Amino acid sequence: AQSVSQHNHHVILSEAASLELGCNYSYGGTVNLFWYVQYPGQHLQLLLKYFSGDPLVKGIKGFEAEFIKSKFSFNLRKPSVQWSDTAEYFCAVNANTDKLIFGTGTRLQVFP
Amino acid sequence: GAGVSQSPSNKVTEKGKDVELRCDPISGHTALYWYRQSLGQGLEFLIYFQGNSAPDKSGLPSDRFSAERTGGSVSTLTIQRTQQEDSAVYLCASSPRQGPLYGYTFGSGTRLTVV
């Protein structure tokens, strides 16, 4: 069965620090990968997605993620975080089904 | 409508009572998904509709949970004889076509508290 692991449950950073959130999935075939973000009091929204092609994917608000097939990973990165990036981040995988499987989420707190 | 609408936004119920949660998807979206978000558990898939049929209901945790969709639009998730472990945020998402490749739009959720 597909599963997604996010090992960082809670990350605390100062503004301008660099960010990397880990995401690993378990599925040996072709996958589609997603990062969703949930800002405080708001609904989940798509940050970026990978279907095929260039493994380095750029999303909104300066975020990017790299698909490394050999490591079954899709880590999210941002070179310099802002206070407004405070949110919960969810990695998700889709493979051969019509549904997304989500990880447990990473809560990011950015302090000014 | 402009987005996915869920009602009620908050629901407090007594253990053992039945509850109904409603989801109004974006007009024209044929696929509709229910997820449950619990503290520390991430988003747990419950059920998926394509039109009015549910090809995948594998995530429903027990036979106390059921869902239906009528007219290819509104969906209702019903929890019978609620238990405290049912407390969670129930999220609905819709998509123009089946499969997440076409993009999910999530509602704001219903926060269910069973006391």
Coordinates of N, CA and C in Angstrom, one line a residue, chain B residues 9-104:
Chain B
S9 N -19.7 24.5 10.0 CA -18.3 24.6 10.2 C -17.8 24.0 11.5
N10 N -18.7 24.0 12.4 CA -18.4 23.4 13.7 C -19.6 22.6 14.2
K11 N -19.4 21.4 14.8 CA -20.5 20.6 15.3 C -20.0 20.0 16.6
V12 N -20.8 20.2 17.7 CA -20.5 19.5 18.9 C -21.7 18.6 19.2
T13 N -21.4 17.3 19.4 CA -22.5 16.4 19.6 C -22.2 15.5 20.8
E14 N -23.2 14.9 21.3 CA -23.0 14.0 22.4 C -22.7 12.6 21.9
K15 N -21.9 11.9 22.6 CA -21.6 10.5 22.2 C -22.9 9.7 22.1
G16 N -22.9 9.0 21.0 CA -24.1 8.1 20.7 C -25.1 8.7 19.7
K17 N -24.9 10.0 19.5 CA -25.9 10.7 18.6 C -25.3 10.5 17.1
D18 N -26.3 10.7 16.2 CA -25.9 10.7 14.7 C -25.6 12.1 14.3
V19 N -24.7 12.3 13.3 CA -24.4 13.6 12.7 C -24.4 13.5 11.2
E20 N -24.7 14.6 10.6 CA -24.6 14.6 9.1 C -23.8 15.8 8.7
L21 N -22.8 15.6 7.9 CA -21.9 16.7 7.4 C -22.2 16.8 5.9
R22 N -22.2 18.1 5.5 CA -22.6 18.4 4.1 C -21.4 19.0 3.4
C23 N -21.4 18.7 2.1 CA -20.4 19.2 1.2 C -21.0 19.7 -0.1
D24 N -20.8 20.9 -0.5 CA -21.3 21.4 -1.8 C -20.0 21.7 -2.6
P25 N -19.8 20.8 -3.6 CA -18.6 21.0 -4.4 C -18.7 22.2 -5.4
I26 N -17.6 22.4 -6.1 CA -17.6 23.4 -7.1 C -18.5 22.9 -8.3
S27 N -19.4 23.8 -8.8 CA -20.3 23.4 -9.9 C -19.5 22.8 -11.0
G28 N -20.0 21.7 -11.5 CA -19.4 21.0 -12.6 C -18.3 20.0 -12.3
H29 N -17.8 20.0 -11.0 CA -16.8 19.1 -10.6 C -17.4 17.7 -10.4
T30 N -16.9 16.7 -11.1 CA -17.5 15.4 -11.1 C -17.0 14.6 -10.0
A31 N -15.8 14.8 -9.5 CA -15.1 14.0 -8.5 C -15.2 14.7 -7.1
L32 N -15.5 14.0 -6.1 CA -15.7 14.5 -4.7 C -15.0 13.6 -3.8
Y33 N -14.2 14.1 -2.8 CA -13.5 13.3 -1.9 C -13.8 13.8 -0.5
W34 N -13.8 12.8 0.4 CA -13.9 13.1 1.9 C -12.6 12.6 2.6
Y35 N -12.1 13.5 3.4 CA -10.9 13.2 4.2 C -11.2 13.6 5.6
R36 N -10.4 12.9 6.6 CA -10.5 13.3 8.0 C -9.2 13.7 8.4
Q37 N -9.1 14.8 9.2 CA -7.9 15.4 9.7 C -7.9 15.3 11.2
S38 N -7.1 14.5 11.7 CA -7.0 14.4 13.2 C -5.6 14.8 13.6
L39 N -5.5 15.3 14.8 CA -4.2 15.8 15.4 C -3.2 14.7 15.3
G40 N -2.1 15.0 14.6 CA -1.0 14.0 14.5 C -1.2 12.9 13.5
Q41 N -2.4 12.9 12.9 CA -2.7 11.8 11.9 C -2.7 12.2 10.5
G42 N -2.5 13.5 10.2 CA -2.5 13.9 8.9 C -3.9 13.8 8.3
L43 N -4.0 13.7 7.0 CA -5.3 13.6 6.3 C -5.5 12.1 5.9
E44 N -6.6 11.6 6.4 CA -6.9 10.2 6.2 C -8.1 10.1 5.2
F45 N -7.8 9.4 4.1 CA -8.8 9.3 3.1 C -10.0 8.5 3.6
L46 N -11.2 8.9 3.3 CA -12.4 8.2 3.7 C -13.1 7.6 2.5
I47 N -13.5 8.4 1.5 CA -14.4 7.9 0.4 C -14.2 8.9 -0.7
Y48 N -14.5 8.4 -1.9 CA -14.4 9.1 -3.2 C -15.6 8.9 -4.0
F49 N -16.1 9.9 -4.6 CA -17.3 9.8 -5.5 C -16.9 10.3 -6.9
Q50 N -17.3 9.5 -7.9 CA -17.3 10.0 -9.3 C -18.7 10.0 -9.7
G51 N -19.2 11.2 -10.0 CA -20.7 11.4 -10.1 C -21.4 11.0 -8.8
N52 N -22.4 10.1 -8.9 CA -23.1 9.7 -7.8 C -22.6 8.4 -7.2
S53 N -21.7 7.7 -7.9 CA -21.2 6.4 -7.4 C -19.9 6.6 -6.7
A54 N -19.7 5.6 -5.8 CA -18.5 5.7 -4.9 C -17.6 4.5 -5.3
P55 N -16.6 4.7 -6.2 CA -15.8 3.6 -6.6 C -14.8 3.2 -5.5
D56 N -14.6 4.1 -4.5 CA -13.6 3.8 -3.5 C -14.1 4.3 -2.2
K57 N -14.5 3.3 -1.3 CA -15.0 3.7 0.0 C -14.1 3.0 1.0
S58 N -12.9 2.7 0.6 CA -12.0 1.8 1.4 C -11.6 2.5 2.7
G59 N -11.7 3.8 2.8 CA -11.2 4.5 4.0 C -12.2 4.7 5.1
L60 N -13.5 4.4 4.8 CA -14.4 4.5 5.9 C -14.1 3.6 7.1
P61 N -13.9 4.2 8.3 CA -13.3 3.4 9.4 C -14.2 2.3 10.0
S62 N -15.5 2.5 9.8 CA -16.4 1.5 10.4 C -17.7 1.6 9.7
D63 N -18.6 0.6 10.0 CA -20.0 0.7 9.3 C -20.8 1.8 9.9
R64 N -20.3 2.5 10.9 CA -21.1 3.6 11.4 C -21.0 4.8 10.5
F65 N -20.0 4.8 9.6 CA -19.8 5.8 8.6 C -20.4 5.5 7.3
S66 N -21.1 6.4 6.7 CA -21.7 6.3 5.3 C -21.7 7.6 4.6
A67 N -21.8 7.6 3.3 CA -21.8 8.8 2.6 C -22.6 8.6 1.3
E68 N -23.2 9.6 0.9 CA -24.0 9.6 -0.4 C -23.8 10.9 -1.1
R69 N -24.0 10.8 -2.4 CA -24.0 12.0 -3.3 C -25.2 12.0 -4.2
T70 N -25.9 13.0 -4.3 CA -27.1 13.1 -5.1 C -26.9 14.1 -6.2
G71 N -27.5 13.8 -7.4 CA -27.5 14.8 -8.5 C -26.1 15.1 -9.0
G72 N -25.1 14.3 -8.6 CA -23.8 14.6 -9.0 C -23.2 15.8 -8.4
S73 N -23.9 16.3 -7.3 CA -23.4 17.5 -6.6 C -23.2 17.3 -5.1
V74 N -24.2 17.7 -4.4 CA -24.0 17.7 -2.9 C -23.8 16.3 -2.4
S75 N -22.9 16.3 -1.4 CA -22.6 15.0 -0.7 C -22.8 15.2 0.8
T76 N -23.3 14.1 1.4 CA -23.5 14.1 2.9 C -22.8 12.9 3.5
L77 N -22.0 13.2 4.5 CA -21.3 12.2 5.2 C -22.0 12.0 6.6
T78 N -22.5 10.8 6.8 CA -23.2 10.5 8.0 C -22.4 9.6 9.0
I79 N -22.4 10.0 10.2 CA -21.7 9.2 11.3 C -22.8 8.8 12.3
Q80 N -23.0 7.5 12.4 CA -24.0 7.1 13.4 C -23.4 6.7 14.7
R81 N -24.1 6.9 15.8 CA -23.7 6.5 17.1 C -22.3 7.0 17.3
T82 N -22.1 8.3 17.3 CA -20.8 8.9 17.3 C -20.0 8.5 18.6
Q83 N -18.7 8.4 18.4 CA -17.8 8.0 19.5 C -16.8 9.2 19.6
Q84 N -16.1 9.2 20.8 CA -15.1 10.3 21.0 C -14.0 10.3 20.0
E85 N -13.6 9.1 19.5 CA -12.5 9.0 18.6 C -12.9 9.5 17.2
D86 N -14.2 9.8 17.0 CA -14.7 10.4 15.7 C -14.4 11.9 15.7
S87 N -14.0 12.5 16.8 CA -13.7 13.9 16.8 C -12.5 14.2 15.9
A88 N -12.7 15.1 15.0 CA -11.7 15.5 14.0 C -12.3 16.6 13.1
V89 N -11.5 17.0 12.2 CA -11.9 17.9 11.1 C -12.2 17.1 9.9
Y90 N -13.4 17.2 9.3 CA -13.8 16.4 8.2 C -13.7 17.4 7.0
L91 N -12.8 17.0 6.0 CA -12.6 17.9 4.8 C -13.2 17.2 3.6
C92 N -13.7 18.1 2.8 CA -14.2 17.7 1.5 C -13.4 18.4 0.4
A93 N -13.2 17.7 -0.7 CA -12.5 18.3 -1.8 C -13.2 17.9 -3.1
S94 N -13.2 18.7 -4.1 CA -13.7 18.4 -5.4 C -12.7 18.6 -6.5
S95 N -12.9 17.9 -7.6 CA -12.0 18.0 -8.8 C -12.8 17.9 -10.0
P96 N -12.3 18.6 -11.1 CA -13.1 18.6 -12.3 C -13.3 17.2 -12.9
R97 N -12.3 16.4 -12.8 CA -12.4 15.0 -13.3 C -11.8 14.1 -12.2
Q98 N -12.0 12.8 -12.4 CA -11.5 11.8 -11.4 C -10.0 11.8 -11.4
G99 N -9.4 11.7 -10.2 CA -8.0 11.6 -10.1 C -7.5 13.0 -9.7
P100 N -6.4 13.0 -8.8 CA -5.9 14.3 -8.3 C -5.1 15.1 -9.3
L101 N -4.8 14.5 -10.5 CA -4.0 15.2 -11.5 C -4.7 16.5 -12.0
Y102 N -6.0 16.6 -11.8 CA -6.7 17.7 -12.3 C -6.9 18.8 -11.2
G103 N -6.3 18.5 -10.0 CA -6.3 19.5 -9.0 C -7.5 19.3 -8.0
Y104 N -7.2 19.2 -6.8 CA -8.3 19.2 -5.7 C -8.5 20.6 -5.3

